[in-house]
Amino acid sequence: MADSEMKRGLAQVMYRFGPESLFDYGRRGLSMKVSRWETNKISSLDANYVAEQIATHASSFRNDDEDPWVDLTVDDVDFRRPNRVVGSLYPLTMYCQNRSCHRVVSKKEPSHFVYTNGECPECSDELRQLAFVLVHDCGNMMSINPQPCSNPDHGYDHIYLNKQNINDPLSWHFYCGECGDFCGNMSKRCTKCHKERVYFRPIASNSVYYSQGDVLVNLPIDQRYSDDIEYGESWARILMAAHLGDLDDVVEEEGKTYEELGRMTTDERDAKRREKQIEDLKEEVGAEQVEKMIESGVDIEDVFDVAEDTIKGSTREEVVEENRERVKLPSQRGGDSDVDQAYSTLSHELFTYLRSTQGYEGNLDATDGMERQPTPLSLDGLLEQEDFLESNPEAEVYPEKLQKVNIASAWVVDNLPLLNYTFGFTRDRPERSRTDLQPFPHPRGEDSTPVYVDQTPSEAIVLQVDRSAIIEWLDEKGALRGVERPDTDDESDLKEWFLENVDTNELRDHYSPIEDDLTREVYTLLHSMSHALMRTASGQCGLDSNSISEYVMPSVPAIFLYASSTEHFSLGGMHTLFKTRIHPWVDETIADVQQCVYDPVCEHEDGACHACLHMSEVACESANGNLDRRYLVGGDRGRIPAFWESGYV
Amino acid sequence: MTDDHDAICTNFAVVRQFDDLDRVVAIRDTISALNHSDVTRADVDRGLETPLTTREAAALFTCLQKNGAATQSATDERGFWAYTFEVDPLEVDRVLTQQAAVIASDGRSPQTGKDEVVEFVATLPGGFEPTSARVRSIPDIASTIRNQVFNADSSVRIANPYFDPSLELVSDLASLPRRGVETQLLTRETADEEGDTRTTLNKMWDLIDEDNRDNFEVRDLYRWDESQGSQAFATHAKIVIVDCRVCYVGSANLTDTSLSTNFEFGVVVEGDIVEDAATVFDEVFEYSYPVDLPI
């Protein structure tokens, strides 16, 4: 068959044309399987964080204890971007469309059909693909092929398809035209796991292939230093120091970016590279051999360039040490073995927040590869623009309006980098717990697990929630028992309190309950706010409600509402909302959460249901868990105070 | 509301928006003459020769609110300018008298038009790395159109032959009629059952709530000459005109490729000359075939 091309957008390819998926090639009236993707390697992403997200996703599948998902780390993952999809004919069973014939032709390779010329060897009528496949929840997909006739002289030479009951494919079967021998039907035992018999599915059925992936905010790290940054505690503490304002002078006076501050010293970097080199050598010649060489004083020659630059001014160690003295994370205090996870989650949260609200602190023009930096515009900054106030006079009341729902600061962010990624697929069932997650075959045959990514710019509204208002509300609710209150007049002290009391490790797996009471209270409050605002935002800015996603940052505390489109262009629904629709957005949100059509049942039960706070699975970051309208408007016979005022501004 | 009837205004939104002293005085007198304290834009319009624009209404109520002369008493989904406010007539008198005094002291008279501004805009081709700062700094068409659109106050005229039925683009445009902006769209080949234009228009229609569908009018300019077996005429213009104030004219269609990866070029014009563009658009729009939605 001759090669043919068709064009599709990358977003569509990521969801609908994944490796091992089926698609219709309408122009030729054929069904095909994606046999491979041609790809480029991608490195400009927060690989540690994305790998952790994939590991978290993988943990909810049935085969989470099997390779490659068990103990998956960033070293096991290869991030790539697809640029071409290659498909081949599938399934490989055809039959004659002449009703009085139905001769079957089945081949092992698509190219073998070339010799048939698409014609029935019996009557020369047109051959047509059998439009069914067999799929199993272990991830296996099989073509429906006939068995050979039990008479060896007949073999495959006279196989026909019996479609007598045309509306019941379950009754269809293959038979030998010479002797009538039964040669198989529309089911067979799974050839991969051999566990059970599998029945046919139409090739266009959703259950043939479920792409598994996600979209997240993913800011680029300066490529000049990304390999030299000491990630983990060190990087998290640099960002915590920046968030607390402790780096303002360093950034201002020394002109350093967070990446520059986060770099290892030359000695550390050299030691780390030497360590890796020795590890590689051990793999190559054996650990014992290397140990012997080292013991006998053999100099293992460096094969890497020693860094020539030295780091001047404030050092990472100083910043980290100072921050270590100042901030003790909940996971440190509890002797949590997963403290590294807390650093990683917190780093991602703070890095995203800082760059999305303050912009890039370095020189954008002098830094290659940083054009994907978000460009924030603060409400305060907008209110200083004469022409903006002229075209939106009511904007002068926006700060008071937002304060009604305890939003202290707000930004609209352009060029917010989103990462749309897909890490595997499942078949047969949508439920994760009942299916095996299949990794994609590596396009170059390497050992690592390929993860396909597409980076797209989007737009967002960032809302920083009034920290002192949260403290007062927690206190009134009785949630601060045994916890020291911060100085609510000191913004730096308030920021520190949230870092020290919100346990990010509790929020890593959004499918598990939050056990820490204080973290649960703060997260539920912010998450409920986020949903209430998301539900009304779509009506105000024209974006479909499924096109807005959330990223709740309880450690800040802030809410990100972003257009989760994977298109490579956005006309600015979030901008419209931020610049022209704050009044009706906030007022409608306040009015909306006051009651639910299922009250009093909803109010007495959970304070959240599909009619009031729930959103679609794609919009919500935590499967509609930890939501309660009563946190915002008060309830439970006065036991839950209202976080929002209900009167008008 | 304030009890200090001698307080000096701290907000001058009315001064920023109005340059006609008599108009501000007329608004003040209209509100003072009302026999009820709940005031809407429509109440004020009844006392004026020329009704308030959306921006004027927003500026008026912002100014009264910020200076303690009004409080919001009812909302309206159309936006702030349509809200109801409870006013204190004495306070309204104080605030608007002060605003009028500032306008008078500025010696302003109604403006008859601003200087024209012309700016080039472009979409640069995918993968292209500009070498000169001049090329790097040229505004991109997508952002320009977006800024124009979300600053729309009362009307948007769009001429565009081809669309992507991308939900995002469609929903962004659909937000215009939803927020009360009169939106006119001139396109082509809406009769093509398989075409993206039909899909796009129907999606937009679905996204606009019933109350605001009157704000959205579509016309089709495409004629096929059966005798010649070829196209007789059609629209191929790409124009976005906002409020008769600002106009984009260029090569880009409202499609993903035109706004992200193609090389496209255009110009943005502000000033009185935009009225000429609007006049041409209106006449051609009138000449075109009305399209009943959904198709």
Coordinates of N, CA and C in Angstrom, one line a residue, chain B residues 134-233:
Chain B
R134 N 13.8 45.3 16.3 CA 12.6 45.9 15.7 C 11.6 44.8 15.4
V135 N 12.1 43.7 14.8 CA 11.2 42.6 14.5 C 10.7 41.9 15.8
R136 N 11.7 41.7 16.7 CA 11.3 41.1 18.0 C 10.2 41.9 18.7
S137 N 10.2 43.2 18.5 CA 9.2 44.0 19.3 C 7.9 44.2 18.6
I138 N 7.7 43.7 17.4 CA 6.5 44.0 16.7 C 5.3 43.2 17.4
P139 N 4.3 43.9 17.8 CA 3.2 43.2 18.5 C 2.6 42.1 17.7
D140 N 2.2 41.0 18.3 CA 1.7 39.9 17.6 C 0.1 40.0 17.4
I141 N -0.3 39.5 16.3 CA -1.7 39.7 15.9 C -2.7 39.2 16.9
A142 N -2.4 38.0 17.4 CA -3.3 37.3 18.4 C -3.6 38.2 19.6
S143 N -2.5 38.7 20.2 CA -2.6 39.5 21.4 C -3.3 40.8 21.1
T144 N -3.0 41.4 19.9 CA -3.6 42.6 19.5 C -5.1 42.5 19.4
I145 N -5.5 41.5 18.6 CA -7.0 41.2 18.5 C -7.6 41.0 19.8
R146 N -6.9 40.2 20.6 CA -7.5 39.9 22.0 C -7.7 41.2 22.8
N147 N -6.7 42.0 22.8 CA -6.8 43.3 23.6 C -7.9 44.1 23.0
Q148 N -8.0 44.2 21.7 CA -9.1 45.0 21.2 C -10.5 44.4 21.6
V149 N -10.6 43.1 21.5 CA -11.8 42.4 21.8 C -12.3 42.6 23.3
F150 N -11.3 42.4 24.2 CA -11.8 42.5 25.6 C -11.9 43.9 26.0
N151 N -11.5 44.9 25.2 CA -11.8 46.3 25.5 C -13.0 46.8 24.9
A152 N -13.7 45.9 24.1 CA -14.9 46.3 23.4 C -16.0 46.8 24.4
D153 N -16.6 47.9 24.1 CA -17.6 48.5 24.9 C -19.0 48.2 24.4
S154 N -19.2 48.5 23.2 CA -20.6 48.4 22.7 C -20.7 47.6 21.4
S155 N -19.7 47.6 20.5 CA -19.9 46.9 19.2 C -18.5 46.3 18.7
V156 N -18.6 45.2 18.0 CA -17.5 44.6 17.4 C -17.9 44.1 16.0
R157 N -17.2 44.5 15.0 CA -17.5 44.1 13.6 C -16.3 43.2 13.2
I158 N -16.6 42.0 12.7 CA -15.5 41.1 12.3 C -15.8 40.6 10.9
A159 N -14.8 40.8 10.0 CA -14.9 40.1 8.7 C -13.8 39.1 8.7
N160 N -14.2 37.9 8.4 CA -13.2 36.8 8.5 C -13.7 35.6 7.6
P161 N -12.9 35.2 6.6 CA -13.4 34.1 5.7 C -13.4 32.7 6.3
Y162 N -12.3 32.4 7.1 CA -12.1 31.0 7.5 C -11.9 31.0 9.0
F163 N -12.4 29.9 9.6 CA -12.3 29.7 11.0 C -11.7 28.3 11.3
D164 N -11.2 28.1 12.5 CA -11.0 26.8 13.1 C -12.1 26.7 14.1
P165 N -12.8 25.5 14.1 CA -13.9 25.3 15.0 C -13.3 25.0 16.4
S166 N -12.1 25.5 16.7 CA -11.5 25.2 18.0 C -12.4 25.8 19.1
L167 N -12.7 25.0 20.1 CA -13.7 25.4 21.1 C -13.3 26.7 21.8
E168 N -12.0 26.8 22.0 CA -11.5 27.9 22.8 C -11.7 29.3 22.0
L169 N -11.3 29.2 20.8 CA -11.4 30.4 20.0 C -12.9 30.8 19.9
V170 N -13.7 29.8 19.6 CA -15.1 30.1 19.5 C -15.7 30.6 20.7
S171 N -15.4 30.0 21.9 CA -16.0 30.5 23.1 C -15.5 31.9 23.5
D172 N -14.3 32.2 23.1 CA -13.8 33.6 23.4 C -14.6 34.6 22.6
L173 N -14.8 34.3 21.3 CA -15.6 35.3 20.5 C -17.1 35.3 21.0
A174 N -17.6 34.1 21.4 CA -19.0 34.1 21.9 C -19.2 34.9 23.2
S175 N -18.1 35.2 23.9 CA -18.2 35.9 25.1 C -18.6 37.4 24.8
L176 N -18.4 37.9 23.6 CA -18.7 39.2 23.3 C -20.3 39.5 23.4
P177 N -21.1 38.8 22.5 CA -22.5 39.0 22.7 C -23.0 38.6 24.1
R178 N -22.4 37.7 24.7 CA -22.8 37.3 26.1 C -22.7 38.5 27.0
R179 N -21.8 39.3 26.8 CA -21.7 40.5 27.8 C -22.2 41.7 27.2
G180 N -23.1 41.6 26.2 CA -23.9 42.7 25.7 C -23.3 43.5 24.6
V181 N -22.2 43.0 24.1 CA -21.5 43.7 22.9 C -22.2 43.3 21.6
E182 N -22.7 44.3 20.9 CA -23.3 43.9 19.6 C -22.2 43.4 18.6
T183 N -22.3 42.2 18.2 CA -21.3 41.5 17.4 C -21.8 41.2 16.0
Q184 N -21.1 41.7 15.0 CA -21.5 41.4 13.6 C -20.4 40.7 13.0
L185 N -20.7 39.6 12.3 CA -19.7 38.7 11.7 C -20.0 38.5 10.3
L186 N -19.0 38.9 9.4 CA -19.2 38.7 8.0 C -18.2 37.6 7.6
T187 N -18.8 36.5 7.0 CA -18.0 35.4 6.6 C -18.5 34.8 5.3
R188 N -18.1 33.6 5.0 CA -18.5 33.0 3.7 C -18.8 31.5 3.7
E189 N -19.5 31.0 2.8 CA -19.7 29.6 2.6 C -20.3 28.9 3.8
T190 N -21.3 29.6 4.4 CA -21.9 28.9 5.5 C -22.8 27.8 5.1
A191 N -23.1 27.7 3.8 CA -24.0 26.6 3.3 C -23.2 25.3 3.2
D192 N -21.9 25.4 3.3 CA -21.1 24.1 3.2 C -21.3 23.3 4.4
E193 N -22.0 22.2 4.2 CA -22.4 21.3 5.4 C -21.2 20.7 6.1
E194 N -20.1 20.5 5.4 CA -18.9 19.9 5.9 C -17.9 20.9 6.4
G195 N -18.2 22.2 6.2 CA -17.2 23.3 6.4 C -17.0 23.6 7.9
D196 N -15.8 24.1 8.2 CA -15.5 24.5 9.6 C -16.3 25.7 10.0
T197 N -16.7 26.6 9.0 CA -17.4 27.8 9.3 C -18.7 27.5 10.0
R198 N -19.4 26.5 9.4 CA -20.7 26.2 9.9 C -20.6 25.6 11.3
T199 N -19.6 24.7 11.5 CA -19.4 24.2 12.8 C -19.1 25.3 13.8
T200 N -18.2 26.2 13.4 CA -17.9 27.3 14.3 C -19.0 28.1 14.7
L201 N -19.8 28.5 13.7 CA -21.0 29.4 14.0 C -22.0 28.7 14.9
N202 N -22.2 27.5 14.7 CA -23.2 26.7 15.5 C -22.7 26.6 16.9
K203 N -21.4 26.4 17.1 CA -20.8 26.3 18.4 C -21.0 27.6 19.1
M204 N -20.7 28.7 18.4 CA -20.8 30.0 19.0 C -22.3 30.3 19.5
W205 N -23.2 29.9 18.6 CA -24.6 30.0 18.9 C -25.0 29.3 20.2
D206 N -24.5 28.1 20.3 CA -24.8 27.3 21.5 C -24.2 27.9 22.7
L207 N -23.1 28.7 22.6 CA -22.4 29.2 23.8 C -23.1 30.5 24.2
I208 N -23.9 31.1 23.4 CA -24.5 32.4 23.7 C -25.9 32.1 24.4
D209 N -26.1 32.7 25.5 CA -27.4 32.4 26.2 C -28.5 33.1 25.4
E210 N -29.7 32.5 25.5 CA -30.8 33.0 24.7 C -31.1 34.5 24.8
D211 N -30.9 35.0 26.0 CA -31.2 36.5 26.2 C -30.3 37.4 25.3
N212 N -29.1 36.8 25.0 CA -28.1 37.7 24.3 C -27.9 37.3 22.9
R213 N -28.7 36.4 22.3 CA -28.5 36.0 21.0 C -28.8 37.1 20.0
D214 N -29.6 38.1 20.4 CA -29.9 39.2 19.5 C -28.7 40.0 19.3
N215 N -27.7 39.9 20.1 CA -26.5 40.7 20.0 C -25.5 40.1 19.0
F216 N -25.9 39.0 18.3 CA -25.0 38.3 17.4 C -25.6 38.2 16.1
E217 N -25.0 38.8 15.1 CA -25.6 38.8 13.7 C -24.5 38.3 12.7
V218 N -24.9 37.3 11.9 CA -23.9 36.8 10.9 C -24.5 37.0 9.5
R219 N -23.6 37.3 8.6 CA -24.0 37.4 7.2 C -22.9 36.7 6.4
D220 N -23.4 36.3 5.2 CA -22.5 35.5 4.3 C -22.3 36.2 3.0
L221 N -21.1 36.3 2.5 CA -20.8 37.0 1.2 C -20.1 35.9 0.4
Y222 N -20.8 35.2 -0.4 CA -20.2 34.2 -1.3 C -21.2 33.9 -2.4
R223 N -20.8 34.1 -3.6 CA -21.8 33.8 -4.7 C -21.0 32.9 -5.8
W224 N -21.7 31.8 -6.2 CA -21.2 30.9 -7.1 C -21.9 31.2 -8.5
D225 N -21.1 31.3 -9.5 CA -21.6 31.6 -10.8 C -21.8 30.2 -11.6
E226 N -23.0 29.8 -11.6 CA -23.3 28.4 -12.2 C -22.9 28.4 -13.7
S227 N -23.1 29.5 -14.4 CA -22.9 29.5 -15.8 C -21.4 29.4 -16.1
Q228 N -20.6 30.0 -15.3 CA -19.1 30.0 -15.5 C -18.5 28.8 -14.7
G229 N -19.2 28.3 -13.8 CA -18.6 27.2 -13.0 C -17.5 27.7 -12.1
S230 N -17.6 28.9 -11.6 CA -16.6 29.5 -10.8 C -17.2 30.5 -9.8
Q231 N -16.4 30.9 -8.9 CA -16.9 31.9 -7.8 C -17.1 33.2 -8.5
A232 N -18.3 33.8 -8.2 CA -18.5 35.2 -8.7 C -17.9 36.2 -7.8
F233 N -18.2 36.2 -6.6 CA -17.5 37.1 -5.6 C -17.7 36.5 -4.2

